[in-house]
Coordinates of C-alpha atoms and ligand atoms in Angstrom, one line a residue:
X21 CA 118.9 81.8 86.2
X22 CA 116.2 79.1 86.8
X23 CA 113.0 80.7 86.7
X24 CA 111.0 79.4 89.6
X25 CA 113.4 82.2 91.5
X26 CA 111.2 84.2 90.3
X27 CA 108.2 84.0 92.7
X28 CA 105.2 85.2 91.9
X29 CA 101.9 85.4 93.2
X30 CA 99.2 83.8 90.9
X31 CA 96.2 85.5 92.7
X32 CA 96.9 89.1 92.4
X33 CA 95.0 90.4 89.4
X34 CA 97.5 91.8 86.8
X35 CA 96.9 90.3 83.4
X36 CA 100.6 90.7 82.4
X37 CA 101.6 88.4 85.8
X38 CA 99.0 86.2 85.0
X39 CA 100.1 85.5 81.4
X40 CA 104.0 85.0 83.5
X41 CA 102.8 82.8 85.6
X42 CA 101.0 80.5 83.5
X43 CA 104.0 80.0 81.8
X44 CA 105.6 79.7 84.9
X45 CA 103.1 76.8 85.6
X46 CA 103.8 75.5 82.5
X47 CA 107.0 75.1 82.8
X48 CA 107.5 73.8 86.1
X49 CA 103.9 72.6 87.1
X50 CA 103.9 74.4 90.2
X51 CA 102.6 77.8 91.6
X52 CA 104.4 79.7 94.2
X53 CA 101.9 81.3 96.2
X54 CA 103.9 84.3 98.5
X55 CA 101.3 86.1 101.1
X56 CA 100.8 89.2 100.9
X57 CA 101.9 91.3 104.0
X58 CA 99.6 94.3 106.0
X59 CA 101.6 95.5 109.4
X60 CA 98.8 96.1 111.6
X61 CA 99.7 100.3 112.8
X62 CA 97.8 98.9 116.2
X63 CA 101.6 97.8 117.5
X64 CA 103.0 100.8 116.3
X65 CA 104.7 103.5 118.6
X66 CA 101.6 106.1 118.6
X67 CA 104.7 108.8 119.7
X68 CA 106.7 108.3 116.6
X69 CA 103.6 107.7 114.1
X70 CA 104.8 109.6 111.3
X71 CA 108.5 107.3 111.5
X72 CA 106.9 104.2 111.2
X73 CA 104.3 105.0 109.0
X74 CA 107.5 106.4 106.9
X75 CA 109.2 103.0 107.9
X76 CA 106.4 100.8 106.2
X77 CA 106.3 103.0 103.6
X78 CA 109.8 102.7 102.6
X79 CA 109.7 98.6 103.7
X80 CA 108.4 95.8 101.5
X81 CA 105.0 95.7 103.3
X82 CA 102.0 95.8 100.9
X83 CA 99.2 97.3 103.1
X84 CA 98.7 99.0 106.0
X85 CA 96.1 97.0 108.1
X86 CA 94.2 100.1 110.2
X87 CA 92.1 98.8 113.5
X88 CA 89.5 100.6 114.3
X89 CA 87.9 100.0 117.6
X90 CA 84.7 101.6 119.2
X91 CA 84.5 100.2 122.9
X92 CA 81.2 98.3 121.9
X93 CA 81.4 95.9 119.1
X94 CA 84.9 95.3 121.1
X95 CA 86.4 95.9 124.9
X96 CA 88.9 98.1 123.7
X97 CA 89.2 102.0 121.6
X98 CA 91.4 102.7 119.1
X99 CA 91.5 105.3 116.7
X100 CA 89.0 106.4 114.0
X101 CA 89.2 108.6 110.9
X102 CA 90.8 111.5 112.3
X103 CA 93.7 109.6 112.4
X104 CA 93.4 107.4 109.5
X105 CA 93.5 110.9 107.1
X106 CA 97.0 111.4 108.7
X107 CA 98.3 108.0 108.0
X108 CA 97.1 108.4 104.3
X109 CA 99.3 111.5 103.9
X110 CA 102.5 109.1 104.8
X111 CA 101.8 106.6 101.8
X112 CA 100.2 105.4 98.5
X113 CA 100.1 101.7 99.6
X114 CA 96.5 100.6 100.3
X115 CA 94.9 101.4 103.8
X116 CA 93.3 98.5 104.7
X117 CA 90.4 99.2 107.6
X118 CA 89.3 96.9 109.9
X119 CA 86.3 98.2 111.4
X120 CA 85.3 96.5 114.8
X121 CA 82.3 98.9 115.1
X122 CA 78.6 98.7 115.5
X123 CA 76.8 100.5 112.5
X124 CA 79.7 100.3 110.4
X125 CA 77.4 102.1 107.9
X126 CA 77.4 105.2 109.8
X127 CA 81.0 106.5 109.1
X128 CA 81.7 104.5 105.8
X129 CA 81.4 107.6 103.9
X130 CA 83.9 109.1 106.5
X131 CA 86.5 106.7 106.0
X132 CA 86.3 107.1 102.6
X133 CA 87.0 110.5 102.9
X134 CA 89.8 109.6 105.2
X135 CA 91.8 107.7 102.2
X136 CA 90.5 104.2 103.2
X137 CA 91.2 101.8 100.1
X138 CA 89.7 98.5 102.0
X139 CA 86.8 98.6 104.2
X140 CA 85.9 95.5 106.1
X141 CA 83.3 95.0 108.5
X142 CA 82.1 92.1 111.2
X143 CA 79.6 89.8 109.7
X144 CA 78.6 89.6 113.9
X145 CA 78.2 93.6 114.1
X146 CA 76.1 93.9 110.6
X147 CA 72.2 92.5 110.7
X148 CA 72.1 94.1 107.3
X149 CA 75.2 93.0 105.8
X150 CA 74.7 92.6 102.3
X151 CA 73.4 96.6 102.4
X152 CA 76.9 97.4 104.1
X153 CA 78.6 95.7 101.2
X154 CA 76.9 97.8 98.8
X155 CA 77.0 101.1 100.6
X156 CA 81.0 100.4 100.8
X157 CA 81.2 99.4 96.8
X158 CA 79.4 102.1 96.1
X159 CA 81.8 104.2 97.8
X160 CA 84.1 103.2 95.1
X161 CA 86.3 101.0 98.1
X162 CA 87.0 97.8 98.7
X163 CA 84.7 95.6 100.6
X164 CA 85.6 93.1 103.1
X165 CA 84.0 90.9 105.5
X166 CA 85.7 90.1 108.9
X167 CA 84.6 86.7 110.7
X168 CA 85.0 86.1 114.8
X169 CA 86.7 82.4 115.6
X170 CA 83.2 81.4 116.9
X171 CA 81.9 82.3 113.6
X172 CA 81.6 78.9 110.7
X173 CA 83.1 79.8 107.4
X174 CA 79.7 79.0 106.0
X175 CA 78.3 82.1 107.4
X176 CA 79.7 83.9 104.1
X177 CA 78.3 81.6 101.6
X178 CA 75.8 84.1 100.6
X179 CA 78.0 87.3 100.3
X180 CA 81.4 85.7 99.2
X181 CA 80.2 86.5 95.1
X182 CA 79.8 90.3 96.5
X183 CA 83.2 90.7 98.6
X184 CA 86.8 91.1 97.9
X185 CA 88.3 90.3 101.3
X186 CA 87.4 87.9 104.1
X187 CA 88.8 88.8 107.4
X188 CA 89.2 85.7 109.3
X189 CA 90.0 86.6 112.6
X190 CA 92.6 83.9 114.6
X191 CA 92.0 85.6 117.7
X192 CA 89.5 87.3 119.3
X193 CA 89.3 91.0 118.3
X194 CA 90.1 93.8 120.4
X195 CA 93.9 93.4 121.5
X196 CA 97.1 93.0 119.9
X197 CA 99.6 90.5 121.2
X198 CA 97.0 87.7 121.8
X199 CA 97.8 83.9 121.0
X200 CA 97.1 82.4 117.6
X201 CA 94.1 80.1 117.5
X202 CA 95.1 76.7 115.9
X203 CA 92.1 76.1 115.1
X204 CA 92.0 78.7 112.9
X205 CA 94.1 76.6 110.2
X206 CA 91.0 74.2 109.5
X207 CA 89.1 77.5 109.0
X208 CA 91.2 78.9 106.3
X209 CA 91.6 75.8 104.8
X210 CA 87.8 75.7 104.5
X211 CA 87.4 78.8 102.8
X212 CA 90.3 78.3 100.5
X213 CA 88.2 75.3 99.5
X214 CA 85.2 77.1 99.1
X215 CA 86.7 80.4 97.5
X216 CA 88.8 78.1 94.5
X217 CA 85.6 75.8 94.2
X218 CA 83.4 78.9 93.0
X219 CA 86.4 80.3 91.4
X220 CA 85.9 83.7 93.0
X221 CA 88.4 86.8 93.5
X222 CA 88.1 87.0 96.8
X223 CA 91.6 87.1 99.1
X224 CA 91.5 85.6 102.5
X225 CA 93.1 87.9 104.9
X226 CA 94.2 86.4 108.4
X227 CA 94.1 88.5 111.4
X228 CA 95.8 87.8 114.7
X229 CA 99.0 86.4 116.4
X230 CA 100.8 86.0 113.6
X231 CA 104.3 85.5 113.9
X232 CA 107.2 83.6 112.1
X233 CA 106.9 80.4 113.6
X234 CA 103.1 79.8 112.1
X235 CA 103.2 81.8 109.0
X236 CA 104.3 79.5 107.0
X237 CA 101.5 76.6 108.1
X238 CA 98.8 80.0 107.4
X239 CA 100.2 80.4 104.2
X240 CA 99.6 76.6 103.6
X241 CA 96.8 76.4 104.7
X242 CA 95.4 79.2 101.9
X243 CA 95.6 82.5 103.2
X244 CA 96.6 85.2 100.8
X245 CA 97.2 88.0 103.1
X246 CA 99.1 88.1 106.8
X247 CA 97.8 90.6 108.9
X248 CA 101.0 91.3 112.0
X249 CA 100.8 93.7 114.8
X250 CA 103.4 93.0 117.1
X251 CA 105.4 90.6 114.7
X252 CA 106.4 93.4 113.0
X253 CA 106.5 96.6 115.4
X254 CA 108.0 95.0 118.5
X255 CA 110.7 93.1 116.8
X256 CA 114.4 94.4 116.6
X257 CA 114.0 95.0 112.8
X258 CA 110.8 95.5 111.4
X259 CA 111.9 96.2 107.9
X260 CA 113.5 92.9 108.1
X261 CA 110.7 91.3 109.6
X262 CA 108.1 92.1 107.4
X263 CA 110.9 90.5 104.5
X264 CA 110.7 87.3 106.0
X265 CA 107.3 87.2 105.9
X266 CA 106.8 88.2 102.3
X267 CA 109.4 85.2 101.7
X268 CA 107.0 83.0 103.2
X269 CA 106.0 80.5 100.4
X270 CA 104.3 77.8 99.7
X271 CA 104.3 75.7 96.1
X272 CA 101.2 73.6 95.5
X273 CA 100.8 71.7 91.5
X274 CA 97.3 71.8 90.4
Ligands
DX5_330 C1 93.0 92.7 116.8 C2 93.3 93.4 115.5 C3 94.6 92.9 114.9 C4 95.8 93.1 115.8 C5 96.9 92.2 115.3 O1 91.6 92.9 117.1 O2 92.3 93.2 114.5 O3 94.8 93.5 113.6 O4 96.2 94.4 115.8 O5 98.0 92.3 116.2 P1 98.9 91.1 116.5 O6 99.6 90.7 115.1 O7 99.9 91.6 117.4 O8 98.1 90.0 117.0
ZN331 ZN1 92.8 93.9 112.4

């Protein structure tokens, strides 16, 4: 069996997969890159939470993207940790919050205790941002920083060292459903830049009408993680849906 059909993802952080792709690289010259894949629960039919929380579970999804939405920093309420606790009980996969609050640092300690593994906040809701990161990482959870489409990439030069995650968000925040921005592909290919020029750990998470049609250009374009509301929930078979997006591939030689 050749091995290039085995794809592997060079970012994630396992030594082992490292060593197996190097070779990989090696061998072929090339690196797969294959995004990693967070339904958002936003889409999800609230009535039968515990079935699809089982369904994601069960599927090849890798996170479970978690919106959390106050009525300030956005037009729109969601749910907050209450709910989050429930959805932890349902799965080991990482719970990845996106927090579209005001004074995120009020209820960090909350979602930790809720079974958050991620936490991002807005860089446009945080006047003390780089005291959010370290109230989250010293939480002992994963920090991420979530960026508006009016927001420039540059914005996060000064934080990018501290974080784990940037959110970049290709719609506006608030809804599900909503239109991808195209713009939104210079953006991530702007911070892919900046991210491999400094050599830093940091995954680029894309947030916001992602569907199968324009995965594949996101993927290109450097994003590491696709973020997919109603992709996933409202389409005949989500299982199979969220397989075609972790298919999604894209081969670049250094
Ligand atoms: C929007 C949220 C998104 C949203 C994605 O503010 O942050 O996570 O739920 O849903 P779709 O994929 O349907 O755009
Ligand atoms: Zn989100």
């Amino acid at each position: 069996m050749h091995l290039c059909s085995y794809v592997v993802n060079l970012r994630k952080g396992n030594p082992i997969l490292r060593c197996v792709r190097l070779v990989l690289f090696i061998l072929h010259g090339k690196i797969i890159y294959m995004a990693i894949v967070a339904p958002s629960l936003l889409a999800a039919d609230f009535l039968r939470l515990e079935r699809e929380c089982k369904m994601l579970d069960d599927s090849e999804a890798d996170w479970f993207h978690l919106d959390v939405m106050d009525g300030r920093f956005v037009p729109n309420i969601s749910y907050g940790p209450m709910i989050i606790e429930f959805i932890r009980k349902t799965t080991r996969k990482p719970c990845d919050v996106h927090l579209m609050i005001l004074e995120p640092e009020k209820f960090a300690e909350e979602f930790k205790k809720a079974g958050a593994d991620h936490v991002t906040v807005h860089i446009e809701a945080c006047p003390n941002l780089h005291r959010n990161i370290q109230q989250i990482k010293s939480l002992g959870m994963q920090v991420g920083v979530a960026i508006n489409p009016h927001t420039p990439v540059t914005s996060l030069i000064d934080v990018l060292q501290d974080i784990d995650i940037v959110c970049l968000m290709s719609v506006n925040p608030g809804y599900g459903a909503q239109k991808f921005i195209p713009h939104s592909l210079s953006k991530i290919s702007e911070l892919r830049k900046l991210i491999d020029n400094w050599n830093l750990p940091v995954l680029i998470e894309v947030d916001g009408g992602v569907t199968l049609e324009n995965a594949k250009d996101i993927v290109a374009a450097g994003a590491d993680v696709l973020v997919a509301g109603n992709t996933v929930f409202k389409s005949k078979d989500p299982r199979a849906t969220i397989s075609q997006l972790r298919a999604i591939q894209t081969a670049k030689s250094l």
